[in-house]
Amino acid sequence: MTGLHIMVDALSSQSGGARTYMRAVLPRLAQRGARLTVVCRESQRRDFGLTAPQDGITVEVAPERVAPLSARLAYSSTVVPLLCARRHVDVLFCPTDHAPPWAPCAVTMMIRNPTPYVRGESTVASTGRRIREAGMRTVTEASAWRSDRIILVSQAALDATAAVIRLPTSRLRVIHHGRDARFHPPTPGHVRDEALILAVSSIYAFKNYPVLLEALALLHNVDGLHPRVLIAGAPFDREHAAFLHRHTEALGISKQVSFLGEVPHADLIDLYRRATVFVMPSRLETFGHPYIEAMATGTATVAADIPCAREMCGDAVQYFPPSSPAGLAEQLRQLLRDLHARAELEQRGPRQAERFSWDRCADETLAVFHEAANAHVTPGRALKAV
């Protein structure tokens, strides 16, 4: 049979992880015979690696005004289904938590944004944002029941989300993201920067950076250790980013800490290889590409002890209680001083990272698209999975 025609509604794929996913998965789906029509704004094309023509991939450009959340939801609910009908699409893929109330084809949705779906986390700071996230939970739950298949990127994400919103269990599929092959250990003899700590993630409250800053203050005040710290990530939550800058000043560590903002993905490779230690203090992750990137580059890693970190990292990193600056300080103290402890993690990390493959992710995703297409049509017209 000919390949499926898949429309990808990428209008809301704006975070670093979402862009990484698009760059990795879209060409691999096309290489496997799928025909893709990607709906995005012109300003998103570079982020997705779609500035040059690619076999099997067509871009349907949406107006730049379709950028605010309300505009994206409206466009995705009205224009995108009409485009599916016009283009005779087999499967509409909605990779960012919402699907239209109606579509003329099968629908596969991905739930990948953790913040609206987990209770007990201080992820929002205002009543308005809490109301917005309650609305997002409602939209996501309705979209899930409307979709033929729902993809989650880890078992931890599925468990956390299903504890808060009702999901159709039989339609859920877990597909891990992959590892960018450019992220690998440095050549033998490479010397890392002395006492350099790296953290990589977009700035949100649930990323838990205050605990990292307070751990640094403990190292500074108790141990006389003054490691340099680089924090690379776009300040999507500007209110929280401003708080982090104030908190850094109040703790007296502003000379040690540099907020780099968003760093081009390719440039992160050098940062990982330079770092003595990588820290992921996040309280909440669905997959966590920085876990995989740090391990793949052989960088000794310390992570907050959360289910997603355990699922992704196994015994290849050291863990600390997410609410404990003292616990994080202890792990950093050990790794900054103990070459042998670092070397052990530098060996384990790449082996663990090898478990994650974008090729496997693309294969499993395409299989789910075929499941969705078969589930959507009548039994007598069911498509045969490749």
XYZ file of C-alpha atoms in Angstrom:
386
model
C 0.000 0.000 0.000
C 1.063 3.606 -0.409
C 2.272 5.521 2.609
C -0.107 7.357 4.880
C -0.695 11.050 4.308
C -0.153 12.665 7.722
C -0.897 16.279 8.565
C 1.162 17.568 11.497
C -0.337 20.512 13.375
C 2.921 22.048 14.628
C 1.589 25.500 15.507
C 2.028 24.949 19.247
C 5.411 23.177 19.026
C 7.363 26.050 20.558
C 9.447 24.726 23.466
C 12.975 23.434 23.025
C 11.920 19.812 23.434
C 9.082 20.174 20.925
C 11.419 21.669 18.335
C 13.986 18.924 18.929
C 11.241 16.346 18.386
C 10.144 17.912 15.088
C 13.679 18.142 13.704
C 14.313 14.496 14.522
C 11.018 12.784 13.701
C 9.682 14.545 10.603
C 12.470 13.501 8.195
C 12.499 9.967 9.581
C 8.760 9.570 9.014
C 9.208 10.781 5.436
C 12.088 8.354 4.908
C 9.715 5.543 5.923
C 7.266 6.376 3.161
C 4.838 8.686 4.939
C 3.714 11.851 3.146
C 3.756 14.772 5.556
C 2.025 18.127 5.454
C 3.307 20.302 8.300
C 1.162 23.235 9.411
C 3.320 25.950 10.977
C 4.126 29.633 10.813
C 6.930 30.831 8.561
C 8.909 31.793 11.665
C 8.835 28.160 12.852
C 10.283 26.582 9.711
C 13.912 27.077 10.700
C 13.222 25.639 14.164
C 11.915 22.461 12.519
C 14.674 22.211 9.897
C 12.204 22.854 7.073
C 13.751 25.863 5.331
C 14.966 23.714 2.415
C 12.677 21.368 0.441
C 12.643 17.780 1.679
C 11.268 14.754 -0.121
C 7.941 13.707 1.320
C 7.418 16.889 3.384
C 5.195 19.823 2.397
C 4.768 22.928 4.539
C 1.361 24.603 4.875
C 2.206 28.090 6.125
C -0.158 29.645 8.667
C -0.304 33.426 9.240
C 2.115 34.864 11.795
C -0.827 36.239 13.757
C -1.609 32.639 14.746
C 0.891 32.807 17.606
C -1.037 33.476 20.864
C -2.578 30.403 22.485
C -6.155 31.472 21.760
C -5.338 32.044 18.080
C -3.543 28.703 17.807
C -6.454 26.815 19.358
C -8.943 28.557 17.075
C -6.894 27.857 13.949
C -6.265 24.238 14.944
C -9.970 23.680 15.614
C -11.300 25.235 12.422
C -8.785 25.706 9.606
C -6.678 22.585 10.177
C -9.611 20.123 9.825
C -10.621 21.857 6.586
C -7.050 21.490 5.324
C -7.221 17.780 6.190
C -10.341 17.424 4.052
C -8.885 19.419 1.180
C -5.604 17.471 1.197
C -7.287 14.036 1.682
C -5.263 13.366 4.826
C -5.282 9.914 6.469
C -4.099 10.933 9.953
C -3.987 14.291 11.698
C -1.121 14.361 14.211
C -1.488 16.879 17.050
C 1.804 16.759 19.001
C 0.990 19.366 21.641
C -1.844 18.422 23.969
C -4.927 19.402 21.993
C -6.905 18.126 19.018
C -9.821 19.669 17.110
C -13.371 18.697 18.117
C -13.899 17.355 14.592
C -11.688 16.106 11.766
C -12.445 14.180 8.558
C -9.705 11.641 9.309
C -8.075 9.694 12.115
C -6.485 11.756 14.885
C -3.409 10.975 16.948
C -2.581 13.340 19.785
C 0.544 13.616 21.918
C 0.456 14.807 25.539
C 3.865 16.278 26.316
C 3.369 19.451 28.403
C 3.517 18.407 32.077
C 2.556 21.566 33.903
C -1.264 21.549 33.721
C -1.690 17.903 34.658
C 0.165 17.386 37.928
C -1.268 18.481 41.251
C 0.844 19.526 44.211
C 3.528 21.352 42.220
C 4.121 25.089 42.496
C 4.115 25.607 38.770
C 1.996 28.749 38.594
C 2.117 32.083 40.363
C -1.155 33.820 39.595
C -4.889 33.162 39.673
C -5.085 33.944 35.970
C -2.514 31.325 35.104
C -4.219 28.732 37.306
C -7.476 29.375 35.466
C -5.660 29.059 32.154
C -4.121 25.739 33.137
C -7.480 24.430 34.364
C -8.795 25.281 30.906
C -5.879 23.442 29.316
C -6.669 20.326 31.361
C -10.264 20.465 30.130
C -9.172 20.852 26.512
C -6.645 18.032 26.786
C -9.094 15.602 28.369
C -11.741 16.310 25.737
C -9.133 16.021 22.975
C -7.891 12.683 24.307
C -11.370 11.153 24.219
C -11.898 12.534 20.744
C -8.567 11.090 19.435
C -8.077 7.614 18.001
C -4.667 7.242 19.683
C -2.775 9.214 22.347
C 1.027 9.145 22.619
C 2.878 9.921 25.829
C 6.655 10.118 25.913
C 7.263 8.156 29.109
C 5.469 5.890 31.541
C 6.096 8.526 34.210
C 4.249 11.095 32.085
C 1.346 8.711 31.530
C 1.042 7.911 35.235
C 1.195 11.556 36.305
C -1.290 12.719 33.684
C -3.765 9.864 34.207
C -3.819 10.656 37.926
C -5.315 14.081 37.158
C -7.378 13.797 33.961
C -9.449 10.873 32.709
C -7.831 9.127 29.733
C -9.095 6.300 27.462
C -6.700 3.568 28.578
C -6.970 1.378 25.470
C -5.815 4.221 23.197
C -2.701 5.200 25.156
C 0.783 4.428 23.831
C 4.172 5.232 25.391
C 6.926 6.100 22.910
C 10.253 7.383 24.189
C 11.998 10.134 22.300
C 15.460 9.486 20.894
C 19.044 10.635 21.196
C 20.670 13.088 18.819
C 23.721 11.259 17.462
C 25.742 14.486 17.531
C 25.788 14.208 21.326
C 28.563 11.759 22.143
C 31.578 11.726 24.480
C 34.565 13.925 23.632
C 37.687 12.386 22.145
C 40.195 10.727 24.517
C 42.393 13.272 26.237
C 39.733 15.973 26.226
C 39.970 18.107 29.362
C 36.793 19.524 30.857
C 36.689 22.984 32.391
C 37.553 22.957 36.064
C 34.582 23.313 38.449
C 31.998 24.144 35.788
C 28.373 23.210 36.477
C 25.879 23.232 33.606
C 22.073 23.208 33.677
C 19.956 23.141 30.524
C 16.205 23.711 30.333
C 13.656 26.365 29.551
C 12.913 28.555 32.550
C 9.731 27.525 34.347
C 8.985 27.298 38.069
C 8.765 23.489 37.986
C 12.361 23.311 36.733
C 13.268 23.928 40.381
C 16.226 26.261 39.887
C 15.902 27.873 43.344
C 17.111 24.590 44.865
C 20.198 24.695 42.616
C 20.912 28.307 43.559
C 20.501 27.552 47.268
C 22.797 24.515 46.952
C 25.427 26.769 45.375
C 25.092 29.190 48.273
C 25.727 26.312 50.688
C 28.872 25.292 48.795
C 29.961 28.928 48.830
C 29.303 29.581 52.514
C 30.084 26.200 54.097
C 32.775 24.670 51.887
C 34.368 27.679 50.255
C 33.645 26.166 46.823
C 32.877 28.626 44.051
C 32.086 26.648 40.885
C 31.001 28.543 37.813
C 27.409 27.804 36.798
C 25.904 28.161 33.338
C 22.114 27.979 32.976
C 21.042 27.622 29.342
C 17.345 27.986 28.551
C 14.755 30.354 27.179
C 12.910 32.338 29.897
C 9.412 31.290 28.864
C 8.116 32.088 32.361
C 9.442 35.639 32.563
C 8.006 36.240 36.018
C 9.909 33.266 37.395
C 13.061 34.181 35.441
C 13.023 37.626 37.085
C 12.657 35.943 40.496
C 15.685 33.728 39.789
C 17.830 36.756 39.014
C 16.731 38.427 42.254
C 17.280 35.229 44.216
C 20.797 34.868 42.794
C 21.643 38.384 43.922
C 20.136 37.843 47.390
C 22.177 34.647 47.890
C 25.404 36.468 47.013
C 26.317 34.141 44.124
C 25.628 36.377 41.130
C 29.311 36.401 40.131
C 29.247 32.611 39.803
C 25.995 32.207 37.871
C 25.390 33.102 34.228
C 21.921 32.898 32.661
C 22.676 32.311 28.976
C 19.120 32.396 27.634
C 18.272 30.047 24.798
C 21.372 28.454 23.260
C 21.259 26.961 19.724
C 20.910 23.215 19.992
C 24.163 22.463 18.170
C 26.070 24.795 20.507
C 24.928 22.814 23.537
C 27.250 19.971 22.566
C 30.340 21.969 23.462
C 28.770 23.157 26.725
C 28.045 19.582 27.826
C 31.583 18.489 26.964
C 33.117 21.399 28.848
C 31.070 20.872 32.016
C 32.463 19.096 35.051
C 28.953 18.280 36.258
C 25.506 18.575 34.710
C 22.539 19.274 37.017
C 18.861 18.638 36.293
C 16.961 19.874 39.384
C 13.505 19.693 37.750
C 10.566 18.472 39.856
C 8.577 17.479 36.789
C 9.506 16.085 33.362
C 7.718 14.125 30.690
C 10.924 12.931 28.985
C 13.778 15.351 29.609
C 16.087 15.614 26.578
C 18.865 17.172 28.701
C 19.109 13.941 30.710
C 19.888 12.032 27.523
C 22.179 14.690 26.046
C 24.269 14.967 29.211
C 24.621 11.203 29.563
C 25.430 10.812 25.858
C 28.284 13.324 26.124
C 29.679 11.478 29.123
C 29.022 14.339 31.537
C 28.630 13.339 35.186
C 25.023 14.121 36.050
C 23.038 14.893 39.181
C 19.238 14.788 38.897
C 16.307 15.386 41.191
C 14.871 12.017 42.204
C 11.607 11.959 40.244
C 9.971 9.068 38.333
C 10.914 10.399 34.895
C 14.587 10.714 35.844
C 14.632 7.134 37.150
C 12.964 5.906 33.943
C 15.404 7.711 31.656
C 18.649 7.544 33.622
C 18.597 4.344 35.679
C 21.836 4.053 37.665
C 23.846 6.278 35.323
C 23.353 9.465 37.383
C 23.317 10.480 41.033
C 20.046 11.601 42.626
C 19.010 14.067 45.311
C 15.640 14.797 46.990
C 13.966 17.501 44.836
C 13.239 19.784 47.801
C 16.680 19.547 49.388
C 19.359 22.147 48.610
C 21.558 20.366 51.145
C 21.087 17.058 49.317
C 22.060 18.621 46.008
C 25.017 20.415 47.603
C 26.283 17.094 48.945
C 26.165 15.458 45.517
C 27.872 18.428 43.876
C 30.508 18.514 46.605
C 31.346 14.862 45.972
C 31.518 15.114 42.194
C 33.518 18.337 42.179
C 36.126 16.796 44.505
C 36.128 13.103 43.550
C 37.591 12.357 40.130
C 36.831 8.639 40.427
C 33.141 9.241 41.191
C 32.891 11.472 38.125
C 34.714 8.953 35.960
C 32.243 6.206 36.932
C 29.285 8.317 35.808
C 31.136 9.409 32.668
C 31.345 5.716 31.719
C 27.780 4.780 32.635
C 26.086 7.741 30.933
C 26.785 6.940 27.275
C 25.751 3.300 27.782
C 22.412 4.402 29.229
C 21.870 6.993 26.491
C 22.277 4.311 23.814
C 18.851 2.955 24.854
C 17.168 5.915 23.155
C 16.882 6.051 19.371
C 15.068 8.455 17.063
C 14.818 5.686 14.476
C 12.976 3.502 16.971
C 10.798 6.470 17.926
C 9.870 7.068 14.273
C 9.099 3.368 13.697
C 6.857 3.162 16.758
C 5.139 6.468 15.931
C 4.365 5.368 12.394
C 2.926 2.115 13.750
C 0.613 4.137 16.001
C -0.509 6.228 13.017
C -1.486 3.013 11.240
C -3.344 1.875 14.356
C -5.227 5.181 14.410
C -6.110 4.938 10.721
C -7.361 1.389 11.168
C -9.357 2.329 14.245
C -10.976 5.250 12.476
C -12.255 3.616 9.284
C -14.971 0.958 9.069
C -13.760 -2.663 9.414
C -14.363 -3.438 5.765
C -12.121 -0.567 4.698
C -9.415 -0.984 7.335
C -5.903 -0.133 6.195
C -3.232 -2.762 6.470
C -0.376 -1.770 8.726
C 2.976 -1.823 7.024
